[in-house]
CSV table of C-alpha atoms in Angstrom, one decimal:
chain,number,residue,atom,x,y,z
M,86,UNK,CA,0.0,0.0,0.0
M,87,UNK,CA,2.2,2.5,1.1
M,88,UNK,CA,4.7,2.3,-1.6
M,89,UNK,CA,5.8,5.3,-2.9
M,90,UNK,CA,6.5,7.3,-6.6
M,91,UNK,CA,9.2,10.0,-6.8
M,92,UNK,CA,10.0,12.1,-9.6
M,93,UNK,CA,13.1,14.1,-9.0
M,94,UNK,CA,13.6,17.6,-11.7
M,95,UNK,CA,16.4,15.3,-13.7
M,96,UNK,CA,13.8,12.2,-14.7
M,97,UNK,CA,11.1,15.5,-15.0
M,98,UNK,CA,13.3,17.6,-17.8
M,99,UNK,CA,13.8,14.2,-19.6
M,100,UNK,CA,10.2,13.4,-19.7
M,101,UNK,CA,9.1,16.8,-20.8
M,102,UNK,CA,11.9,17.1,-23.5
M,103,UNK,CA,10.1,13.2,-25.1
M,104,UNK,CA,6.9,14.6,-24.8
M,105,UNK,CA,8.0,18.2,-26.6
M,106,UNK,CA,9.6,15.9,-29.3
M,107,UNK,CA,6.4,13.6,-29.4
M,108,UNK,CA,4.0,16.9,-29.8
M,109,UNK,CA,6.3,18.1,-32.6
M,110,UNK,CA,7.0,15.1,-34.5
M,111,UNK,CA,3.2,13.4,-34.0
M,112,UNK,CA,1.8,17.1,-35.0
M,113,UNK,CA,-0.2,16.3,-32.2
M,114,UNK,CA,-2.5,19.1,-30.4
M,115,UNK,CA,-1.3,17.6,-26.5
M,116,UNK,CA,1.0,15.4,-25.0
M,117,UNK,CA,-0.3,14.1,-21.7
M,118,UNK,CA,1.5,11.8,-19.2
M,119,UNK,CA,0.1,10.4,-16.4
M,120,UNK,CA,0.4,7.0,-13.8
M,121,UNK,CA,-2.2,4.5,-13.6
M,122,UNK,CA,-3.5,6.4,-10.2
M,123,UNK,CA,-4.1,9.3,-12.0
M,124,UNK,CA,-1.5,11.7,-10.8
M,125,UNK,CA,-0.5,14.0,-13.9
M,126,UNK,CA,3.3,13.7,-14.7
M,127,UNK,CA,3.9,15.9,-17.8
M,128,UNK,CA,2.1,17.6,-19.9
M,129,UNK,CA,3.1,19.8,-23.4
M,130,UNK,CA,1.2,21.2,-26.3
M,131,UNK,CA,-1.7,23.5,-26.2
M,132,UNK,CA,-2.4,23.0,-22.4
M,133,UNK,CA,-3.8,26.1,-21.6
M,134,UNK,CA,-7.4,25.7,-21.4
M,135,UNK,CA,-7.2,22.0,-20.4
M,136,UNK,CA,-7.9,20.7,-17.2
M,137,UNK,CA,-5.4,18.4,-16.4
M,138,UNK,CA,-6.0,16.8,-13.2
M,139,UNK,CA,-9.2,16.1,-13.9
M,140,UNK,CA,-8.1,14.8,-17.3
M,141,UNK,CA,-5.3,12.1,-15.5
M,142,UNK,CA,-8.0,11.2,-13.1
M,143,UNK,CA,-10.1,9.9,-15.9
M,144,UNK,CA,-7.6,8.5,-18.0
M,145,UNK,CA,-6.3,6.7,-15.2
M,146,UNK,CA,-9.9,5.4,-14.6
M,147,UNK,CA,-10.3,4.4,-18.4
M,148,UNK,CA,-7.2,2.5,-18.3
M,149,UNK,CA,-8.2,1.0,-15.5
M,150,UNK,CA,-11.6,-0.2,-16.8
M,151,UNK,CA,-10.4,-1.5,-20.2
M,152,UNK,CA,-7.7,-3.2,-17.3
M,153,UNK,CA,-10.6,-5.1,-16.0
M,154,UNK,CA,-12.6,-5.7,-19.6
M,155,UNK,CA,-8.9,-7.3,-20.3
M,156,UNK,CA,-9.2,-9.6,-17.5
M,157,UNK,CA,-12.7,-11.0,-18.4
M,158,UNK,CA,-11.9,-11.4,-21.6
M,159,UNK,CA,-8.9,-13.5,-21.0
M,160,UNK,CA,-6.4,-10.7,-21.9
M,161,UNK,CA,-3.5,-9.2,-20.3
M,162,UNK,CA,-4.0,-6.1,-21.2
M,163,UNK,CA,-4.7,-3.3,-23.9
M,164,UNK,CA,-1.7,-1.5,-24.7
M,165,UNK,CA,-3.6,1.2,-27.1
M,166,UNK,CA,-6.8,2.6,-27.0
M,167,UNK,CA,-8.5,5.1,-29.6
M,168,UNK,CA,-11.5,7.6,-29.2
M,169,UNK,CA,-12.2,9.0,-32.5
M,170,UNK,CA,-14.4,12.1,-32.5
M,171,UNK,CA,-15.5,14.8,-35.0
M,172,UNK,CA,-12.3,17.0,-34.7
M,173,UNK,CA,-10.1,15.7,-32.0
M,174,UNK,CA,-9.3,11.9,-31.8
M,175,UNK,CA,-7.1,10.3,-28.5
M,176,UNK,CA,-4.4,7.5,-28.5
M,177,UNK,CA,-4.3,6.1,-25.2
M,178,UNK,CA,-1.1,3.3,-24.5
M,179,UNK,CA,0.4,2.4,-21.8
M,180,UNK,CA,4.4,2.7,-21.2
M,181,UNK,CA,6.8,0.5,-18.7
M,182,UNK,CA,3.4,-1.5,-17.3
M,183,UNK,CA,2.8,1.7,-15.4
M,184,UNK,CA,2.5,5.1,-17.3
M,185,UNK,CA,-0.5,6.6,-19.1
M,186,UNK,CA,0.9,8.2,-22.1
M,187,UNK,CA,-2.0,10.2,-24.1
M,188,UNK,CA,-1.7,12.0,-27.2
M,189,UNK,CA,-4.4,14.1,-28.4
M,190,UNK,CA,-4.6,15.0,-32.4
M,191,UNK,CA,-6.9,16.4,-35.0
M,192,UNK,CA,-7.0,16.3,-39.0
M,193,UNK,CA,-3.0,17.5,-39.4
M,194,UNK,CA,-2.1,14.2,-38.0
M,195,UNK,CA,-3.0,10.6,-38.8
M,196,UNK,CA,-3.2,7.2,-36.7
M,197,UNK,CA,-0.6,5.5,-38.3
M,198,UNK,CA,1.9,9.0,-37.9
M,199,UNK,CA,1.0,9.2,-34.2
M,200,UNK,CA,1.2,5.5,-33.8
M,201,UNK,CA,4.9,5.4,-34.9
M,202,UNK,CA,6.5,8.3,-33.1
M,203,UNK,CA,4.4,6.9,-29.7
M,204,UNK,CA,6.2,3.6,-30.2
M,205,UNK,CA,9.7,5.6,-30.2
M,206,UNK,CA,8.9,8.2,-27.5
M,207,UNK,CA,7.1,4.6,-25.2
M,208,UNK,CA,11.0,3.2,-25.8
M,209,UNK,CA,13.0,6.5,-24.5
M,210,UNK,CA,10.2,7.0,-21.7
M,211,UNK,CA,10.8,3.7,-20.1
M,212,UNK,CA,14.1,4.0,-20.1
M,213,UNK,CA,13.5,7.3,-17.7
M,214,UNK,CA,10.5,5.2,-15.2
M,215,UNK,CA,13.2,2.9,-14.8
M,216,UNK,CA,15.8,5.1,-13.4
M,217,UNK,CA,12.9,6.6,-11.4
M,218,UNK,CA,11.4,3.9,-10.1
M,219,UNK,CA,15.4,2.8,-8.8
M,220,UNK,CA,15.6,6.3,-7.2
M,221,UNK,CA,12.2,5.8,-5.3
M,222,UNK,CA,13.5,2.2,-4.2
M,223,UNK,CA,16.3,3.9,-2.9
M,224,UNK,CA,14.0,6.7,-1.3
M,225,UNK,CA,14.4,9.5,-0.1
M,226,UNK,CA,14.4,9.7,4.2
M,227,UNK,CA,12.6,13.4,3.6
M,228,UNK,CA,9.5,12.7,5.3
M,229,UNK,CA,10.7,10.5,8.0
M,230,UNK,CA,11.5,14.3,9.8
M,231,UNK,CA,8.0,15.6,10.0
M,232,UNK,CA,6.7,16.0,13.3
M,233,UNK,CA,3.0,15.2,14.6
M,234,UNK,CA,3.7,19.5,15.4
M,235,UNK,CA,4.2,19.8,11.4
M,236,UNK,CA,0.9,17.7,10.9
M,237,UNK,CA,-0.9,19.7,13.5
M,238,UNK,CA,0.1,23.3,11.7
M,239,UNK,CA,-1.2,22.3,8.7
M,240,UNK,CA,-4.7,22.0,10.4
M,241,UNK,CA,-4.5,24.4,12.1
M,242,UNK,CA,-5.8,27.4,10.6
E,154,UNK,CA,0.4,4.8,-3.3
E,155,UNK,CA,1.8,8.6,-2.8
E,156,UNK,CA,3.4,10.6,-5.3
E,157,UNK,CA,6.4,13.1,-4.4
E,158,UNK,CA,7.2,15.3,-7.2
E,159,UNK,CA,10.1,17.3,-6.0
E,160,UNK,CA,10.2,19.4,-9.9
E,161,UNK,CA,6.8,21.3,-8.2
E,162,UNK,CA,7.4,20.3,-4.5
E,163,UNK,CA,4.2,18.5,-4.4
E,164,UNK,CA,3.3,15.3,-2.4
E,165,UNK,CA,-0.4,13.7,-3.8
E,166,UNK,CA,-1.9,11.7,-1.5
E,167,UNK,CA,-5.3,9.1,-2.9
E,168,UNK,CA,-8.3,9.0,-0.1
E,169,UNK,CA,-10.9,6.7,-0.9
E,170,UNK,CA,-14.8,7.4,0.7
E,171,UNK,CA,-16.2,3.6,0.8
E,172,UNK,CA,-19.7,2.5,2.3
E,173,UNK,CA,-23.2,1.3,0.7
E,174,UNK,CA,-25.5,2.9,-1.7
E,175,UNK,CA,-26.8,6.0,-0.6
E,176,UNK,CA,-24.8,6.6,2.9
E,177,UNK,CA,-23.3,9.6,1.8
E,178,UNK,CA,-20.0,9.3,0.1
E,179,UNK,CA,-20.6,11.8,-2.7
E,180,UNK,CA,-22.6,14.3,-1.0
E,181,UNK,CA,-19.7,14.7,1.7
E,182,UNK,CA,-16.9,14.9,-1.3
E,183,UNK,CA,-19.7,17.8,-2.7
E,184,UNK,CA,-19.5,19.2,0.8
E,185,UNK,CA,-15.8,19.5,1.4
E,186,UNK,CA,-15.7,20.6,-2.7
E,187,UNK,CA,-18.2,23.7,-1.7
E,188,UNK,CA,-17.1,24.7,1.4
E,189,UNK,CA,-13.1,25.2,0.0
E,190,UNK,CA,-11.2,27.8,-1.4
E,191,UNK,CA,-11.3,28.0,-5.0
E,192,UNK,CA,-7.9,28.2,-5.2
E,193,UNK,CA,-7.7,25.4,-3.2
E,194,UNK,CA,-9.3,23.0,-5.0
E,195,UNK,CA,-10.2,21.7,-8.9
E,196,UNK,CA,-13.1,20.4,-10.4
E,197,UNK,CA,-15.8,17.9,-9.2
E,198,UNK,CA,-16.1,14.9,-11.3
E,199,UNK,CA,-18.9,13.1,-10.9
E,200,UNK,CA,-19.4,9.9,-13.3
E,201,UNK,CA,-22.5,9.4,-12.3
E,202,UNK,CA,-26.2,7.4,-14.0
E,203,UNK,CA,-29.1,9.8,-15.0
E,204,UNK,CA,-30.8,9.3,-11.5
E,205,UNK,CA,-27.1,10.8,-9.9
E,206,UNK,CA,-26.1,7.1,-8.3
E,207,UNK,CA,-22.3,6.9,-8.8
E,208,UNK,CA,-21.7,4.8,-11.4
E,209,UNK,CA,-17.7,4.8,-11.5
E,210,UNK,CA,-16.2,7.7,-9.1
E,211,UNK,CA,-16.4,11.1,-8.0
E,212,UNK,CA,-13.4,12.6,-8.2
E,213,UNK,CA,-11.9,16.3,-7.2
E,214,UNK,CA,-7.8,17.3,-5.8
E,215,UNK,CA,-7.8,19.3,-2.8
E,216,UNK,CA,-5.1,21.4,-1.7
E,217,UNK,CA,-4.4,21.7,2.3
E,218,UNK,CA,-1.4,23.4,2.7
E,219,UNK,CA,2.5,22.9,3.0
E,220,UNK,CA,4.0,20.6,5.1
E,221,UNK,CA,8.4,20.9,4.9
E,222,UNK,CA,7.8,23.2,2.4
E,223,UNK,CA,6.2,20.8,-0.1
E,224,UNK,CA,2.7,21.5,-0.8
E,225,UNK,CA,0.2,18.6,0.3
E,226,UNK,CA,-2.8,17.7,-2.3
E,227,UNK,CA,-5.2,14.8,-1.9
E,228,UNK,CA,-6.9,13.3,-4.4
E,229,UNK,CA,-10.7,12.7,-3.0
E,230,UNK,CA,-12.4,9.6,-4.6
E,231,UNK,CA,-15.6,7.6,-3.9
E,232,UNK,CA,-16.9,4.1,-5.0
E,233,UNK,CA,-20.1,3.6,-6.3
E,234,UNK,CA,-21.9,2.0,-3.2
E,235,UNK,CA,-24.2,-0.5,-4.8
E,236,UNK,CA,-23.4,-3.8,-4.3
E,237,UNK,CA,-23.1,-5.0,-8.3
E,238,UNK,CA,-20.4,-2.0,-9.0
E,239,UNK,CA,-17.8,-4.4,-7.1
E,240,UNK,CA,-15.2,-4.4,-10.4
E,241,UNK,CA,-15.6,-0.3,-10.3
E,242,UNK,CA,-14.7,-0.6,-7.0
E,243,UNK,CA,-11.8,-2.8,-6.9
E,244,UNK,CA,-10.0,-0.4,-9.2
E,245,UNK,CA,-10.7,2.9,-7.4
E,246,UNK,CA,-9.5,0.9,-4.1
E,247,UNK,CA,-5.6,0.1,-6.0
E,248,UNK,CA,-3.1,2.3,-4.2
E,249,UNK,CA,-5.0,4.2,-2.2
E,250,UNK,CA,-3.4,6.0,0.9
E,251,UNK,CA,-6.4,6.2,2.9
E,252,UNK,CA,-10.0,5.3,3.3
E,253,UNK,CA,-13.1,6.8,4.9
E,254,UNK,CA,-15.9,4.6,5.7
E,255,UNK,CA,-19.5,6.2,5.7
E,256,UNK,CA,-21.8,4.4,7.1
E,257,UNK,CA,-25.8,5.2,7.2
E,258,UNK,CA,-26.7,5.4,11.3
E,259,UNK,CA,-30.7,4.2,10.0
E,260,UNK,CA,-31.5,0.9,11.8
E,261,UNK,CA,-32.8,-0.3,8.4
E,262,UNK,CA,-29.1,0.0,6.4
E,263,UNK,CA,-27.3,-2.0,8.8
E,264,UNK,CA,-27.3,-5.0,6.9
E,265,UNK,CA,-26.4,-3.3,3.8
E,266,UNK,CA,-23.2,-1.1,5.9
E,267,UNK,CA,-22.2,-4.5,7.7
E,268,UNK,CA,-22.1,-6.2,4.3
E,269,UNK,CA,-20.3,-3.0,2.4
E,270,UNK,CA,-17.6,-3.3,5.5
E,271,UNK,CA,-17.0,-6.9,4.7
E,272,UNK,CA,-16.4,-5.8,1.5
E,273,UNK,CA,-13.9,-3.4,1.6
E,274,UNK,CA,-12.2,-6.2,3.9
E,275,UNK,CA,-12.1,-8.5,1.0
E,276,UNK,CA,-11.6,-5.8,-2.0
E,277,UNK,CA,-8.1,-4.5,0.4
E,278,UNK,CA,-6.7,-8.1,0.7
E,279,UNK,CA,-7.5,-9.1,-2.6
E,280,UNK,CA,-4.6,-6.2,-3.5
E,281,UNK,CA,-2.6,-7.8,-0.6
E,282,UNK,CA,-3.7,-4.2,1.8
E,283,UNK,CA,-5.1,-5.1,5.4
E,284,UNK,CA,-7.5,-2.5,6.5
E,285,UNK,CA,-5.1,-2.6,9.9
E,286,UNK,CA,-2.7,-1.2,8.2
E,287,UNK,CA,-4.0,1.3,6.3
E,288,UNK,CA,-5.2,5.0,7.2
E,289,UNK,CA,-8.2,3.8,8.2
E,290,UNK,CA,-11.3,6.5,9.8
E,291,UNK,CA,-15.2,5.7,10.5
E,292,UNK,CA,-18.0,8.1,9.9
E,293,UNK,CA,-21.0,7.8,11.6
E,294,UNK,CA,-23.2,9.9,9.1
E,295,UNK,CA,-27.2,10.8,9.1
E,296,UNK,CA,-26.9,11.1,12.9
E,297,UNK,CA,-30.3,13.5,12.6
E,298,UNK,CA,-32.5,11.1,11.3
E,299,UNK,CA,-35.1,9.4,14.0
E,300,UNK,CA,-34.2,5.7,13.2
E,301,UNK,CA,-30.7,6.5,13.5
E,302,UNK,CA,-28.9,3.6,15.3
E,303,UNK,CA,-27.2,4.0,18.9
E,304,UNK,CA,-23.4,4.5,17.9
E,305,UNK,CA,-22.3,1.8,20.7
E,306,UNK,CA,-24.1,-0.6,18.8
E,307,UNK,CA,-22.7,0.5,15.1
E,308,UNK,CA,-19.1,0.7,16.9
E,309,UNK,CA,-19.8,-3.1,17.9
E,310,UNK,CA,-21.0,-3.7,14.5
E,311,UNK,CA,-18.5,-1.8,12.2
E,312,UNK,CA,-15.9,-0.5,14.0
E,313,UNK,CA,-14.1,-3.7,15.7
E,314,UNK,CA,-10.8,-2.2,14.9
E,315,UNK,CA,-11.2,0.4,16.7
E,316,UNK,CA,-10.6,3.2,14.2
E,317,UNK,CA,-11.0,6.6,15.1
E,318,UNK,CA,-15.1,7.8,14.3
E,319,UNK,CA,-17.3,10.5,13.6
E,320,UNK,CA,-20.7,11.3,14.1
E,321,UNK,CA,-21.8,13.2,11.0
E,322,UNK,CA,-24.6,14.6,9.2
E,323,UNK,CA,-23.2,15.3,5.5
E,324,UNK,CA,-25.6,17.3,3.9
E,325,UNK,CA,-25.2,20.2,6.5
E,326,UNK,CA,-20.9,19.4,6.8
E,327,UNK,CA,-21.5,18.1,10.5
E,328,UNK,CA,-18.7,15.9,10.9
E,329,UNK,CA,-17.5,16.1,7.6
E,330,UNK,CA,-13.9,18.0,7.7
E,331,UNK,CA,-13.2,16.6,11.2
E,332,UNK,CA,-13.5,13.5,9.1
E,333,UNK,CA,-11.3,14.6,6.1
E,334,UNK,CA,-8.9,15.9,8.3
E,335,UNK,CA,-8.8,13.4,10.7
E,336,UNK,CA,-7.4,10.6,7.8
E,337,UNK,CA,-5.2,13.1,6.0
E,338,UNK,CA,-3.5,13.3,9.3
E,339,UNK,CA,-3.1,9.4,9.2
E,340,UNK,CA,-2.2,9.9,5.6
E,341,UNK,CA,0.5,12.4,6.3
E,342,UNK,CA,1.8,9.9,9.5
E,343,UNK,CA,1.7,7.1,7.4
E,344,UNK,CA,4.0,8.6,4.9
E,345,UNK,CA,6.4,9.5,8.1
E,346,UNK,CA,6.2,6.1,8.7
E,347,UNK,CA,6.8,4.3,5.6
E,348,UNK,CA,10.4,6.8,4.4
């Protein structure tokens, strides 16, 4: 339960600087990145009047319902999925068994173009959740200081 | 499962209100979301059925402050409380740092909260949690209705480990934030604990 997730601002440049490249090279509208509890990692493209907490939130509970379609069905999991609407379509996959990587496109892009770079980005994106997730294991003591006083304060008000 | 970003200096914490159908999960999120800050909080999300039952989650982050200079957000979910939403359930449960459990106080819904407890039992260890081990609080909500159960008798019932409880009545917030904070403080211990 109480394991934990750090992102440190080395793994957090890296990230942004694959999802830049992905927006650029998919000619995609956003690139979203998110964990499968819906906590928003990175996000770059024309973010401005998006909402995106409430968009990890979901995503993380979409992946987490095609999760459990996948089990009834006898499958491990699905590693894409696709909303196509009238202008904007979304390509949902899932990186390193654990990250939500979301790429949102219209018309100036294609499936198969966003497909591709995804595939590249998915590659160089693990590579980073792995050093992460060795940097969490290692941990950092940070919070092993706080004080019930600390906890208190914060109520306090 | 917590997530430290130290890029933002940012901890996000996952509580999860569980109990049956109609206790009072969403309308205590939709309390806690209307009595905050605006700044302190984002949107409600509410995937709910026509008749507004919760069909997946609500859903909205809440910011409470800074704690060693890292700002501290929960994310606030409930679980649809009928009984045949179990799968729903089971995913909002994964990696949770906390759980509130709301149970109805009316004499006629004490099956239904014994049954919901014995759930979230089962739904925790099938994830390999224990609800001893987690940040764990007890709400005693609809305290104002006239069938409302004595609370030695729901303690007995529902509360055999002890966890600490409130008496609440959520459409008028009684109870409610000493609720909220009362398992964002075992969050926040929890977290001492576990570094």
């Amino acid at each position: 339960m109480s394991s934990q997730f750090v992102m440190y601002d080395e793994e957090f440049q890296r990230i942004n600087r694959v999802c830049e490249r992905l927006t650029r090279e998919a000619n995609a509208k956003v690139v979203f990145l998110g964990d499968k509890n819906g906590q928003l990692i990175a996000c770059t493209g024309q973010t401005e009047n998006l909402d995106t907490t409430s968009l990890a939130s979901l995503m993380a509970g979409q992946i987490a319902a095609a999760g459990g379609i996948a089990k009834l069905i006898n499958e491990k999991e699905f590693n894409q999925i696709f909303h196509e609407g009238e202008r904007d379509n979304v390509h949902i996959s899932i990186v390193a068994s654990r990250v939500i990587l979301v790429v949102i496109f219209d018309s100036r892009s294609s499936l198969g173009l966003v497909r591709l770079r995804v595939k590249k980005a998915s590659e160089e994106l693990a590579r980073v959740f792995e050093t992460m997730m060795r940097k969490t294991e290692t941990g950092a003591a940070l919070f092993a200081e706080i004080t019930d006083d600390d906890i208190d304060n914060m109520f306090s008000e | 499962m917590s997530f430290i970003n130290y890029t933002n200096r940012e901890i996000t914490c996952k509580i999860v209100y569980y109990g049956p159908g109609l206790c009072g999960k969403t309308t205590n999120v939709q309390w806690i979301h209307a009595q905050t800050a605006q700044e302190a909080r984002g949107k409600l999300i509410s995937l709910a059925t026509e008749t507004e039952r919760t069909l997946f989650f609500d859903f909205f982050p809440l910011a409470l402050g800074q704690i060693r200079g890292f700002k501290t957000r929960f994310h606030l979910y409930t679980v649809p409380g009928q009984v045949f939403y179990d799968a729903s359930r089971k995913l909002i449960l994964k990696n949770l740092d906390g759980v509130v459990f709301v149970a109805d106080s009316q004499d006629e819904r004490m099956d239904a909260n014994v049954e919901s407890v014995e759930n979230l039992l089962t739904n925790l260890q099938d994830q390999g949690d224990e609800l001893s081990k987690v940040p764990y609080v007890m709400q005693y909500n609809k305290r104002d209705l006239p069938n409302a159960a004595p609370v030695d008798e729901m303690r007995r019932l529902l509360n055999p480990l002890g966890a600490p409880e409130f008496e609440a009545v959520a459409p008028t917030g009684v109870g409610v934030f000493e609720t909220l904070k009362q398992v964002a403080k075992l969050v926040l211990a929890d977290l001492r604990k576990n570094t």
